mmCIF file of C-alpha atoms in Angstrom:
data_model
loop_
_atom_site.group_PDB
_atom_site.id
_atom_site.type_symbol
_atom_site.label_atom_id
_atom_site.label_comp_id
_atom_site.label_asym_id
_atom_site.label_seq_id
_atom_site.Cartn_x
_atom_site.Cartn_y
_atom_site.Cartn_z
ATOM 1 C CA MET A 18 93.966 144.171 12.396
ATOM 2 C CA SER A 19 95.183 142.478 15.478
ATOM 3 C CA GLU A 20 98.537 143.028 17.085
ATOM 4 C CA ILE A 21 101.371 141.049 15.475
ATOM 5 C CA PRO A 22 103.158 138.962 18.145
ATOM 6 C CA ALA A 23 106.638 140.391 18.893
ATOM 7 C CA ASP A 24 108.240 136.992 19.516
ATOM 8 C CA LEU A 25 107.683 135.457 16.083
ATOM 9 C CA THR A 26 110.493 133.336 14.600
ATOM 10 C CA TRP A 27 110.695 134.318 10.941
ATOM 11 C CA THR A 28 111.899 131.832 8.262
ATOM 12 C CA ARG A 29 113.372 133.392 5.116
ATOM 13 C CA ALA A 30 112.432 131.750 1.816
ATOM 14 C CA ALA A 31 115.530 132.507 -0.213
ATOM 15 C CA PRO A 32 117.432 130.503 -2.850
ATOM 16 C CA GLU A 33 120.109 128.214 -1.312
ATOM 17 C CA GLY A 34 123.388 130.088 -0.790
ATOM 18 C CA GLU A 35 121.798 133.594 -1.026
ATOM 19 C CA ASP A 36 122.941 135.771 1.887
ATOM 20 C CA GLY A 37 121.967 139.152 0.428
ATOM 21 C CA PRO A 38 119.092 141.335 1.499
ATOM 22 C CA GLY A 39 116.674 140.071 -1.118
ATOM 23 C CA PRO A 40 113.912 141.028 -1.232
ATOM 24 C CA TRP A 41 112.826 137.734 0.117
ATOM 25 C CA ILE A 42 109.600 136.494 1.642
ATOM 26 C CA GLU A 43 109.599 135.557 5.390
ATOM 27 C CA ILE A 44 107.119 133.390 7.075
ATOM 28 C CA ALA A 45 106.261 132.857 10.770
ATOM 29 C CA ALA A 46 103.743 130.691 12.579
ATOM 30 C CA GLY A 47 102.082 132.487 15.431
ATOM 31 C CA PRO A 48 100.943 131.114 18.790
ATOM 32 C CA ASP A 49 97.440 132.080 17.757
ATOM 33 C CA GLY A 50 97.413 129.533 14.934
ATOM 34 C CA LEU A 51 97.894 132.179 12.299
ATOM 35 C CA ILE A 52 100.543 132.343 9.612
ATOM 36 C CA TYR A 53 102.352 135.717 9.239
ATOM 37 C CA ILE A 54 103.983 136.595 5.844
ATOM 38 C CA ARG A 55 106.231 139.652 5.107
ATOM 39 C CA GLU A 56 108.816 140.817 2.614
ATOM 40 C CA THR A 57 112.274 141.643 3.800
ATOM 41 C CA SER A 58 112.257 144.989 2.041
ATOM 42 C CA ASP A 59 109.089 146.070 3.921
ATOM 43 C CA PRO A 60 109.019 144.146 7.279
ATOM 44 C CA ASP A 61 106.304 146.271 8.760
ATOM 45 C CA ASN A 62 103.766 145.239 6.029
ATOM 46 C CA VAL A 63 102.583 141.934 7.337
ATOM 47 C CA VAL A 64 99.946 139.721 5.737
ATOM 48 C CA THR A 65 98.162 137.166 7.953
ATOM 49 C CA THR A 66 96.392 133.925 6.917
ATOM 50 C CA THR A 67 95.164 130.789 8.548
ATOM 51 C CA GLN A 68 97.111 127.548 8.811
ATOM 52 C CA ARG A 69 94.484 125.826 6.661
ATOM 53 C CA LYS A 70 94.767 128.414 3.836
ATOM 54 C CA TRP A 71 98.571 128.326 4.028
ATOM 55 C CA ASP A 72 98.586 124.493 3.775
ATOM 56 C CA ALA A 73 96.288 124.688 0.734
ATOM 57 C CA PHE A 74 98.613 127.308 -0.888
ATOM 58 C CA VAL A 75 101.712 125.173 -0.294
ATOM 59 C CA LYS A 76 100.024 122.046 -1.785
ATOM 60 C CA GLY A 77 99.056 124.181 -4.796
ATOM 61 C CA VAL A 78 102.641 125.269 -5.241
ATOM 62 C CA LEU A 79 103.900 121.659 -4.972
ATOM 63 C CA ALA A 80 101.303 120.606 -7.535
ATOM 64 C CA GLY A 81 102.488 123.201 -10.000
ATOM 65 C CA GLU A 82 99.259 125.320 -9.912
ATOM 66 C CA PHE A 83 101.296 128.541 -9.908
ATOM 67 C CA ASP A 84 104.072 127.643 -12.367
ATOM 68 C CA HIS A 85 102.622 130.039 -14.925
ATOM 69 C CA PHE A 86 103.703 132.978 -12.695
ATOM 70 C CA ALA A 87 107.343 131.764 -12.641
ATOM 71 C CA GLU A 88 110.086 133.049 -14.802
ATOM 72 C CA LEU A 89 111.905 130.068 -16.353
ATOM 73 C CA ASP A 90 115.359 130.304 -17.988
ATOM 74 C CA GLY A 91 115.124 134.125 -17.992
ATOM 75 C CA GLN A 92 112.505 134.056 -20.756
ATOM 76 C CA GLY A 93 109.695 135.708 -18.755
ATOM 77 C CA ALA A 94 106.477 134.272 -17.373
ATOM 78 C CA VAL A 95 105.244 131.028 -18.841
ATOM 79 C CA ALA A 96 102.133 131.493 -20.987
#
């Protein structure tokens, strides 16, 4: 795997008003056109994807394609 740029600006995806340590997902766009993803509880474990794949994933989330993975109202994953 290639070297992870040291000067990335990480954006934390946490619920509004949450200040705690998470674990939360953090995302950074690299100067090389790649998207870097990590979890706050394991910041040295970084996953890399392309901008095109990230855009497709975000569109899928917005379209509800992954809703069956979400826990709604504390009742567990939707079937």
